PDB file of C-alpha atoms in Angstrom:
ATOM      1  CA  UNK N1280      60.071  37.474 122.932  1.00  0.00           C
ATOM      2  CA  UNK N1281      64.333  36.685 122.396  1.00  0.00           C
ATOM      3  CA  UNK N1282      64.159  38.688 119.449  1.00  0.00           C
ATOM      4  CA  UNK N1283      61.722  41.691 121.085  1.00  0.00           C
ATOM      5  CA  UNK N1284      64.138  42.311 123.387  1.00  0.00           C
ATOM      6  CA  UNK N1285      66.995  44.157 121.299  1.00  0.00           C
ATOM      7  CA  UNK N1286      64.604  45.458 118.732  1.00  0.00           C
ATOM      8  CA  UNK N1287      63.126  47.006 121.917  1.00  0.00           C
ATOM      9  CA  UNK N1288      66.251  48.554 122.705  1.00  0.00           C
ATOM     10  CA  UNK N1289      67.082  49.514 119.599  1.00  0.00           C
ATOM     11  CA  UNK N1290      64.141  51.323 119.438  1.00  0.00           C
ATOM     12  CA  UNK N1291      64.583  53.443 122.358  1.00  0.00           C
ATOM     13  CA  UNK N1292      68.041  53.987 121.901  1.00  0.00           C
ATOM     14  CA  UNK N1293      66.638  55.259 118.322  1.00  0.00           C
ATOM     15  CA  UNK N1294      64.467  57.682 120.042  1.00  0.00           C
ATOM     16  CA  UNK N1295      66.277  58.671 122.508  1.00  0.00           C
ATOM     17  CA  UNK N1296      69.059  60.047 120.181  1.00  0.00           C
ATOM     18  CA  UNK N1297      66.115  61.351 118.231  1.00  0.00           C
ATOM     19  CA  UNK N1298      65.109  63.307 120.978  1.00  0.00           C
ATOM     20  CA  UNK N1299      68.385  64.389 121.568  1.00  0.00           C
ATOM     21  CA  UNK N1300      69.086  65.835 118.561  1.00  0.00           C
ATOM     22  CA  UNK N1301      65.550  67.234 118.419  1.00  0.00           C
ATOM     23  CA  UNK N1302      66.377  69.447 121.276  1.00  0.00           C
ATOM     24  CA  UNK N1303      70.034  70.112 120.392  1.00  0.00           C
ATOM     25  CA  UNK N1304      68.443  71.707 117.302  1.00  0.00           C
ATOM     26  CA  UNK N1305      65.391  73.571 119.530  1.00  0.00           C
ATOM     27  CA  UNK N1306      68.783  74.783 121.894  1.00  0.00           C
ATOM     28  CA  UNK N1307      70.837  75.966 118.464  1.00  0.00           C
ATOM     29  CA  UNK N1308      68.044  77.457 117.156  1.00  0.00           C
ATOM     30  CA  UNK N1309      66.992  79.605 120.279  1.00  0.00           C
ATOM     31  CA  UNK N1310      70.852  80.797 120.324  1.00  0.00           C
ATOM     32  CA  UNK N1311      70.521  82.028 116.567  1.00  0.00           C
ATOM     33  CA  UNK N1312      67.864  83.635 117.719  1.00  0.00           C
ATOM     34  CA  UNK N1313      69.125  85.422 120.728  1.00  0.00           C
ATOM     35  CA  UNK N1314      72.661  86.427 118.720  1.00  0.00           C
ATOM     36  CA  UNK N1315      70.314  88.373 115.635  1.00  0.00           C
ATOM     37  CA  UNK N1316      68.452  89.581 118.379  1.00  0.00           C
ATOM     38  CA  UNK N1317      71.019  91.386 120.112  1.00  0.00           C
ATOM     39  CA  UNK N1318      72.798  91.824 116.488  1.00  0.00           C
ATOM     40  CA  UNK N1319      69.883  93.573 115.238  1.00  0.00           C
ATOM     41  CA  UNK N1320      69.886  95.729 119.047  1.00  0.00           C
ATOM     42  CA  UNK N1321      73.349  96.447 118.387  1.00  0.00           C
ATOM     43  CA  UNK N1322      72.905  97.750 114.485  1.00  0.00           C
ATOM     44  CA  UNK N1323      70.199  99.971 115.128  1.00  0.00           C
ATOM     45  CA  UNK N1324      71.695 101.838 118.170  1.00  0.00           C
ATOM     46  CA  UNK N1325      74.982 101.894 116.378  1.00  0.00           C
ATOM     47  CA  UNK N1326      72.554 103.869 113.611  1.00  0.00           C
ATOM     48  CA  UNK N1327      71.040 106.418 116.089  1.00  0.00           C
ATOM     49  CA  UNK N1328      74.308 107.044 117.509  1.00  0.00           C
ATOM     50  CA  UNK N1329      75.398 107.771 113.565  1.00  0.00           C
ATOM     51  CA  UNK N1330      73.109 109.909 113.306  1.00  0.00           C
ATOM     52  CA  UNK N1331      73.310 111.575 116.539  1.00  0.00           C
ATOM     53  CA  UNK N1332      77.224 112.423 115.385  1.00  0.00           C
ATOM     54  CA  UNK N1333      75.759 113.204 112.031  1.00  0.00           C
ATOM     55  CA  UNK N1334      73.188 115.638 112.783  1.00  0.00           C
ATOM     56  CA  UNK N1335      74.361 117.485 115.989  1.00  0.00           C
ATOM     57  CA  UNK N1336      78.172 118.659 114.850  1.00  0.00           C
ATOM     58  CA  UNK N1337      77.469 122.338 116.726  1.00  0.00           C
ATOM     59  CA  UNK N1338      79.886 123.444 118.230  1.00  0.00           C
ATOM     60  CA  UNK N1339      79.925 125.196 121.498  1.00  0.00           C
ATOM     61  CA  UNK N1340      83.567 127.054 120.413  1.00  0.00           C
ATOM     62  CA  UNK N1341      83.717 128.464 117.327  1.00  0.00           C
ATOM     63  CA  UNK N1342      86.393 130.804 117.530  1.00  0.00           C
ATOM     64  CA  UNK N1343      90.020 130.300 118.122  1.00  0.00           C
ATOM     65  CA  UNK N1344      93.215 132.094 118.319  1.00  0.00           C
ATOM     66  CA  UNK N1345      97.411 131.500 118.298  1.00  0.00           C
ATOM     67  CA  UNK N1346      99.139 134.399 119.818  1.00  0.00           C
ATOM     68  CA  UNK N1347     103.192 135.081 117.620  1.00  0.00           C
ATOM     69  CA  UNK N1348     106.107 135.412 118.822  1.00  0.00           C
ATOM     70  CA  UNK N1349     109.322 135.683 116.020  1.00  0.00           C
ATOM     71  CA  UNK N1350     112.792 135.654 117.770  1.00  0.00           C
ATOM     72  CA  UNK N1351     111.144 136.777 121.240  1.00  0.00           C
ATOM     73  CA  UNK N1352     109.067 139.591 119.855  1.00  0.00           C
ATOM     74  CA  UNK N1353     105.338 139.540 119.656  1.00  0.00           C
ATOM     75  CA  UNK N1354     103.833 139.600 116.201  1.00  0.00           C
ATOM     76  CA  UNK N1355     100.917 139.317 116.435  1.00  0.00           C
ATOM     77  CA  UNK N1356      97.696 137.292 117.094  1.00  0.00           C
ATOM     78  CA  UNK N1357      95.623 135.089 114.204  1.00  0.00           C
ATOM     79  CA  UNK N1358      91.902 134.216 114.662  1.00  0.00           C
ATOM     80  CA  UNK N1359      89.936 131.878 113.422  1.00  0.00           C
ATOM     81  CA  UNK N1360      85.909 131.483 112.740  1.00  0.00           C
ATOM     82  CA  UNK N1361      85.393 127.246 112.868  1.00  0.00           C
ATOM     83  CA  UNK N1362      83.345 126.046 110.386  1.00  0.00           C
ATOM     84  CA  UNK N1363      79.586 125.693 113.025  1.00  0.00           C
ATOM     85  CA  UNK N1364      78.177 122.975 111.903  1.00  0.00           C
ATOM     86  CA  UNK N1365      81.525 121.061 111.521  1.00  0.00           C
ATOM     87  CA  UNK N1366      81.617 119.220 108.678  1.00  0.00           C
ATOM     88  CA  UNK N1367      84.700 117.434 109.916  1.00  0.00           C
ATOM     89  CA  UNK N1368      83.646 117.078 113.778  1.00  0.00           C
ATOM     90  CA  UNK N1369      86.309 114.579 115.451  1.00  0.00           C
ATOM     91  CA  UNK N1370      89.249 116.692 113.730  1.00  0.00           C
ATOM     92  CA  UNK N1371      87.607 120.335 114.893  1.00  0.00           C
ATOM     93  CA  UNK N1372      87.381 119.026 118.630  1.00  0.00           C
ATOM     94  CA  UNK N1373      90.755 117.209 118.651  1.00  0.00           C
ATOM     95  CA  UNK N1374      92.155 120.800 117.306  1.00  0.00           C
ATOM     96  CA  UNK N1375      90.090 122.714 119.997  1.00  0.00           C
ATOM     97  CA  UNK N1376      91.111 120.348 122.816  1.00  0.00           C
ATOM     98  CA  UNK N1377      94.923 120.929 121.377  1.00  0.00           C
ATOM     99  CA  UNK N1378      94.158 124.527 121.386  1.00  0.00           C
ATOM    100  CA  UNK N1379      92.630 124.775 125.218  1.00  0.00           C
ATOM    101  CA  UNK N1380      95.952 122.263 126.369  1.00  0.00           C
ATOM    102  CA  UNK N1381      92.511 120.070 127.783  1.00  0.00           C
ATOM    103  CA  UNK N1382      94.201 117.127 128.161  1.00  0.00           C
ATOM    104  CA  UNK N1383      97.736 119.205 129.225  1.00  0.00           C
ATOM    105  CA  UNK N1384      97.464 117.317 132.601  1.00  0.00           C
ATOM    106  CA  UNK N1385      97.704 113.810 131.832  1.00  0.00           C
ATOM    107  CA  UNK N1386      99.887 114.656 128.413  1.00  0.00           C
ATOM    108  CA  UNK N1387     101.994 117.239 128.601  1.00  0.00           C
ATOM    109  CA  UNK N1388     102.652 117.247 124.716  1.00  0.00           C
ATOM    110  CA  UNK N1389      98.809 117.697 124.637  1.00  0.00           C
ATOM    111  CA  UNK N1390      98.927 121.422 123.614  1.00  0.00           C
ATOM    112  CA  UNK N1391     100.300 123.773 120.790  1.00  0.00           C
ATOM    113  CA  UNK N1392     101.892 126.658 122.970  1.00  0.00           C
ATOM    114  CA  UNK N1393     105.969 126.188 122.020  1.00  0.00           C
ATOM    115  CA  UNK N1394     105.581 124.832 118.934  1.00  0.00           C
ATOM    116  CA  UNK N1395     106.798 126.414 115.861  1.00  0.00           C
ATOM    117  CA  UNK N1396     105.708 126.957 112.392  1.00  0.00           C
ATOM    118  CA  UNK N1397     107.787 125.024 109.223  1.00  0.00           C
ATOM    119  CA  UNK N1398     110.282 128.017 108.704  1.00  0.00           C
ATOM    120  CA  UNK N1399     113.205 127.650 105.919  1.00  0.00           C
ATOM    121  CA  UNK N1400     115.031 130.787 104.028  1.00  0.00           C
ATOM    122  CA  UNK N1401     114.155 129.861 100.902  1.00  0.00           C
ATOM    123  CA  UNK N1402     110.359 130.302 101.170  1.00  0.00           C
ATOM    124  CA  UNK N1403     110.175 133.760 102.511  1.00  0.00           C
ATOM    125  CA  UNK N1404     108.434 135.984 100.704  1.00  0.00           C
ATOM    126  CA  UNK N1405     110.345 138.514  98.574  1.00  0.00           C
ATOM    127  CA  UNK N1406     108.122 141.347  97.337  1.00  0.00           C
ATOM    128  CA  UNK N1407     108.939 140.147  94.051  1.00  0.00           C
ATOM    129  CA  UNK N1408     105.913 137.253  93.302  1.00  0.00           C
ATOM    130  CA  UNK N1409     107.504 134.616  95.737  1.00  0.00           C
ATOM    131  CA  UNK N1410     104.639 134.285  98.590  1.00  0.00           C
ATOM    132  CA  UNK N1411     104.645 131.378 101.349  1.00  0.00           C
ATOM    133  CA  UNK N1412     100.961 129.627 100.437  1.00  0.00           C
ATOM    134  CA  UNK N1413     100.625 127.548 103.051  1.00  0.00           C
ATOM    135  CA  UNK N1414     102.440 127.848 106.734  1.00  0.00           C
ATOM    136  CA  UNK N1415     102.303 124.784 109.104  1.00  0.00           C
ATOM    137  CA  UNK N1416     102.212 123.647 112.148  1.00  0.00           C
ATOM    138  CA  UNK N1417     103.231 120.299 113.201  1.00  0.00           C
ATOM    139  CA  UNK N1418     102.320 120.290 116.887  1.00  0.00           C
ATOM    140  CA  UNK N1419     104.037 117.272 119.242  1.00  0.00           C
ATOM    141  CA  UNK N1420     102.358 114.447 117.154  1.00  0.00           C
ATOM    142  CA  UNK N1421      99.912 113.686 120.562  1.00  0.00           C
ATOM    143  CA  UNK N1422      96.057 113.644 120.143  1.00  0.00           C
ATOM    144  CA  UNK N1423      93.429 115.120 122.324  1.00  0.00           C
ATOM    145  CA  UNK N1424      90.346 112.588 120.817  1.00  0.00           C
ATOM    146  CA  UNK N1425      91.265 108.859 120.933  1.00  0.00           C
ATOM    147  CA  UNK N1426      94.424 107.194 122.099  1.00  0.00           C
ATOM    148  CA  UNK N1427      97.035 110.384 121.325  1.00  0.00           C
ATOM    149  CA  UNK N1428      99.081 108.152 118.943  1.00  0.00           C
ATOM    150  CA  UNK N1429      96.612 106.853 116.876  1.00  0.00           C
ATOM    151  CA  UNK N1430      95.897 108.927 113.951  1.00  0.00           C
ATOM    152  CA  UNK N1431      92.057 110.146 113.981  1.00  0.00           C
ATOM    153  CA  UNK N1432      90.030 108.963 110.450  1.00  0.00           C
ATOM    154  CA  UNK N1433      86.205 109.725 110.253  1.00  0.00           C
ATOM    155  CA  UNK N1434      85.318 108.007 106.920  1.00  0.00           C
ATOM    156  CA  UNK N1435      81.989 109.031 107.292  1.00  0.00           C
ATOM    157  CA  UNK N1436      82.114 112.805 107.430  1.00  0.00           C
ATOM    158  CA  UNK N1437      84.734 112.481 104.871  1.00  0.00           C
ATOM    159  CA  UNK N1438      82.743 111.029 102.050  1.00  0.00           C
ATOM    160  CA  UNK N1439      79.684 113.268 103.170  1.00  0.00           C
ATOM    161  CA  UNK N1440      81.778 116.404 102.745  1.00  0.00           C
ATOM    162  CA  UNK N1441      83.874 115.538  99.562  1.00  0.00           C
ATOM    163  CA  UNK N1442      84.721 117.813  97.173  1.00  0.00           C
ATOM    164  CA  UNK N1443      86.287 117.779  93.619  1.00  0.00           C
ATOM    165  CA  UNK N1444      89.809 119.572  92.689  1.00  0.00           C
ATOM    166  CA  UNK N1445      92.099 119.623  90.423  1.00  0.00           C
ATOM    167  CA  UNK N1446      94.753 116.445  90.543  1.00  0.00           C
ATOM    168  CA  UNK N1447      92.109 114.910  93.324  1.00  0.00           C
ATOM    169  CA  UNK N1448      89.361 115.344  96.133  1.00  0.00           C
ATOM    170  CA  UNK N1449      89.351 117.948  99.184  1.00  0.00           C
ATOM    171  CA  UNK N1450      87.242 117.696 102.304  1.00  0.00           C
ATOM    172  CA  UNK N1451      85.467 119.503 104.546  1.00  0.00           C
ATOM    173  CA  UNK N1452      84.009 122.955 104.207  1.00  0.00           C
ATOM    174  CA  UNK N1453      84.027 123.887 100.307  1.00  0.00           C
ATOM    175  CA  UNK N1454      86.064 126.715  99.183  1.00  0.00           C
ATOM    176  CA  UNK N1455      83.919 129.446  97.407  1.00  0.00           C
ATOM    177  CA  UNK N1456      86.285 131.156  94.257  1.00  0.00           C
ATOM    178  CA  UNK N1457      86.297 134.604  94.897  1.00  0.00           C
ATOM    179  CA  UNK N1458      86.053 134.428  98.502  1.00  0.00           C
ATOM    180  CA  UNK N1459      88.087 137.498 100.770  1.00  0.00           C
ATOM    181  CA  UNK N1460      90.443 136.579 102.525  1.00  0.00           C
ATOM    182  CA  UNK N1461      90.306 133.150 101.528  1.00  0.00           C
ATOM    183  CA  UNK N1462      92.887 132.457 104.073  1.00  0.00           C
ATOM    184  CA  UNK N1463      91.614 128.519 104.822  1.00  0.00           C
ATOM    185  CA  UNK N1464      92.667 126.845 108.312  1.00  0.00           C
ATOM    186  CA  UNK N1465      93.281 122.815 107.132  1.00  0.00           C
ATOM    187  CA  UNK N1466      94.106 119.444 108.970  1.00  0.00           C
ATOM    188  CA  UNK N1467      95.449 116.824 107.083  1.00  0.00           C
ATOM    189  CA  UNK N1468      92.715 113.660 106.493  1.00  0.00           C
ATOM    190  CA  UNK N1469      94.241 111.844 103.878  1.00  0.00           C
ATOM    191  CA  UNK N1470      98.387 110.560 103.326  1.00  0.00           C
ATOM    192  CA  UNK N1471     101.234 110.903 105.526  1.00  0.00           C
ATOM    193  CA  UNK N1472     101.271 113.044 108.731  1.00  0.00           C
ATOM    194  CA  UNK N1473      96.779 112.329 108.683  1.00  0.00           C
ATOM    195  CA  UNK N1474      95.034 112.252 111.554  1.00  0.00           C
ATOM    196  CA  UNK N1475      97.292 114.103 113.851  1.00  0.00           C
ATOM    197  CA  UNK N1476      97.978 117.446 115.740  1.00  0.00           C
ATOM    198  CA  UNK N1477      99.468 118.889 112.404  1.00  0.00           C
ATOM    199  CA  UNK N1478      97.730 121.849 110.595  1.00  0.00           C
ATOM    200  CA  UNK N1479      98.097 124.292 107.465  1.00  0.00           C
ATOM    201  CA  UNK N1480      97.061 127.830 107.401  1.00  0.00           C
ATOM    202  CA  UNK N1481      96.625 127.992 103.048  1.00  0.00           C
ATOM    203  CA  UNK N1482      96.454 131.166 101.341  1.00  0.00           C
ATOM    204  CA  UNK N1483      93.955 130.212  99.216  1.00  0.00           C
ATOM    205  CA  UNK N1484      93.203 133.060  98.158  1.00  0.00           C
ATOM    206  CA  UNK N1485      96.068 135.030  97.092  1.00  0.00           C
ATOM    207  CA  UNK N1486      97.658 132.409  95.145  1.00  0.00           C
ATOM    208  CA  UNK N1487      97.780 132.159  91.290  1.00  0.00           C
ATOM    209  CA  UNK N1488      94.442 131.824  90.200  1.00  0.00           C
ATOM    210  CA  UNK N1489      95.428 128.223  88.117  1.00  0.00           C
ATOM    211  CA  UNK N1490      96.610 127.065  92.209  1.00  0.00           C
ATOM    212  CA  UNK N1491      93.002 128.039  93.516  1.00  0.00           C
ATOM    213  CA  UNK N1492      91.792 124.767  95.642  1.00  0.00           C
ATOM    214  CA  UNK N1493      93.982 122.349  94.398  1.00  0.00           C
ATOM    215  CA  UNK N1494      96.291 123.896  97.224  1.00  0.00           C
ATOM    216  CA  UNK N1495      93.518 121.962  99.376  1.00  0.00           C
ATOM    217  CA  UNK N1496      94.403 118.402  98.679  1.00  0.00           C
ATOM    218  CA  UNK N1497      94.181 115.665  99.992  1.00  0.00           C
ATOM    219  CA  UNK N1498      93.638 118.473 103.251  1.00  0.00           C
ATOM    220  CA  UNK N1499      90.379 119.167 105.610  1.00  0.00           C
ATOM    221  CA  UNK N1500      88.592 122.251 105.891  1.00  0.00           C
ATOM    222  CA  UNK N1501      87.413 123.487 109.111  1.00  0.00           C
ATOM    223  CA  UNK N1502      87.809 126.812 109.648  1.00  0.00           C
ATOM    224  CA  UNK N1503      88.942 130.197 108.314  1.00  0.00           C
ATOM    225  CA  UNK N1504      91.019 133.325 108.992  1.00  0.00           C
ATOM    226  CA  UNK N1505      89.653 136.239 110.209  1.00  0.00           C
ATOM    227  CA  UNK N1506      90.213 139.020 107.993  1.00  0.00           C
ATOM    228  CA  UNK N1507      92.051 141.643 111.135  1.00  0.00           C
ATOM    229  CA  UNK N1508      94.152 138.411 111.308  1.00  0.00           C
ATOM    230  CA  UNK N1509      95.666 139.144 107.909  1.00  0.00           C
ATOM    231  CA  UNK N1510      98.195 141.734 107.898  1.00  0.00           C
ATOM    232  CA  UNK N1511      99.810 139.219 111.193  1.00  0.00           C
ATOM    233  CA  UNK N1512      99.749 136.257 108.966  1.00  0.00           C
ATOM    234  CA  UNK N1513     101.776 138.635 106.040  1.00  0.00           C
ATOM    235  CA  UNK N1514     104.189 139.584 109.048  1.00  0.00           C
ATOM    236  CA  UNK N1515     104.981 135.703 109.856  1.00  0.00           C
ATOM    237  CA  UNK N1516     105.407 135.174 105.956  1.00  0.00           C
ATOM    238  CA  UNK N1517     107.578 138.471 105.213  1.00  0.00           C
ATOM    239  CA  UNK N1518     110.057 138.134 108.050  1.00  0.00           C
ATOM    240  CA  UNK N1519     113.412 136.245 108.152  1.00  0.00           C
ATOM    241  CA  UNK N1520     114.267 136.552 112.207  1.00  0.00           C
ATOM    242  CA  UNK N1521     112.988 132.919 112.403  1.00  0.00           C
ATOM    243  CA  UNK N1522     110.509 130.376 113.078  1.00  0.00           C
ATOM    244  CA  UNK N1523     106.901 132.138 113.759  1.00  0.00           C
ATOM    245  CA  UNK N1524     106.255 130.695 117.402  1.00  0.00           C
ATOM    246  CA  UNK N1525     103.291 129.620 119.301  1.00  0.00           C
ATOM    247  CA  UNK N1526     103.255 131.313 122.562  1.00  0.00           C
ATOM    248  CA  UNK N1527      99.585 131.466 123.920  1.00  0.00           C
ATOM    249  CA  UNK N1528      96.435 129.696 122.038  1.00  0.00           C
ATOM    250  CA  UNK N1529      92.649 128.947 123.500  1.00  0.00           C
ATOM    251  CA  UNK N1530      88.967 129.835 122.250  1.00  0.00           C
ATOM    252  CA  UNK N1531      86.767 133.124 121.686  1.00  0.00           C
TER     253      UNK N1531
END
């Protein structure tokens, strides 16, 4: 009975730890299960919500306009037919919101009225073959989707909407050869200055046939000119009184 006694103990100090581990394991186990629970929640309403943002891109403002001013004197005003579906869908709003000044109140760099286009001497156009093919607007480098410093990216819509070029890819709505005007209305989605307030009006278009949509690189599509828009658009290119200015912009 001496020697019953620690084998005893042993014993149930085996067991004891045996049981302990047994439900250490049970208690590790039921967490796995809880964290792929709520993992497996989490994936498939992050996949509805995909295709929510996939499938519903409507928008409710298709149309938008940017009255010009050069040197003080009206020029003009250039419209704009959105791309409705947009292919691109967190660029078109954060260029509508720009456009209506939404978020004008808490930013007050939130908006496009003021701002000029790129303007230099040497690009105007001369009657003689020289044409400006693209004319751009920077904006104030703020955002109206996100955090207005940080540069928008929506992979997603990207790679759905990619299309082929010369020298590289394009996004967006695709470019049709032969299309009239073929005046395209860009953001930029890929290299410096992406994801921001900046946009290109491209001349598509009228440019050398061998230019065609390689003048779309690395650039969005989301919208194009209006074709009563065009003879303003030749005005802001033709003129050398100064920067083309922003001096009134909202929807249609």
């Amino acid at each position: 009975s001496l020697w019953r006694s620690p084998i005893s103990c042993c014993m149930a100090m085996i067991h004891a730890r045996y049981q302990f581990i047994l439900t250490l394991f049970i208690l590790i186990s039921s967490i796995e299960g809880f964290i792929q629970q709520k993992t497996s929640a989490l994936r498939a309403s992050s996949l509805i919500l995909s295709s929510k943002t996939s499938s519903d891109n409507t928008l409710e403002n298709d149309r938008i306009y940017f009255d010009i001013e050069v040197a003080g004197q009206p020029v003009g005003r250039l419209i704009f037919s959105l791309s409705n579906p947009s292919p691109l869908p967190l660029h078109t709003e954060n260029l509508i919101k720009l456009v209506k000044g939404t978020n004008r109140g808490i930013d007050p760099k939130a908006h496009y009225v003021g701002c000029q286009f790129d303007y230099t001497q040497d690009y105007i156009e001369d009657g003689m073959g020289r044409y400006r093919w693209g004319h751009v607007l920077r904006g104030r480098g703020r955002n109206a989707v996100g955090r207005a410093e940080q540069p928008l990216s929506d992979p997603e819509n990207q790679s759905r909407n990619t299309h082929t070029c010369f020298g590289g890819q394009y996004y967006g709505d695709k470019y049709v050869q032969g299309e009239y005007p073929g005046v395209l209305l860009t953001v930029p989605v890929v290299g410096p200055g992406y994801g921001g307030s900046k946009f290109s009006i491209v001349r598509v278009g009228e440019s050398p046939r061998e230019w065609g949509d390689r003048l779309l690189l690395n650039s969005g599509v989301v919208g194009r000119l209006e074709e009563e828009s065009l003879e303003t658009l030749h005005v802001m290119a033709r003129q050398r009184n100064g920067p083309p200015t922003v001096v009134g912009c909202g929807v249609l």
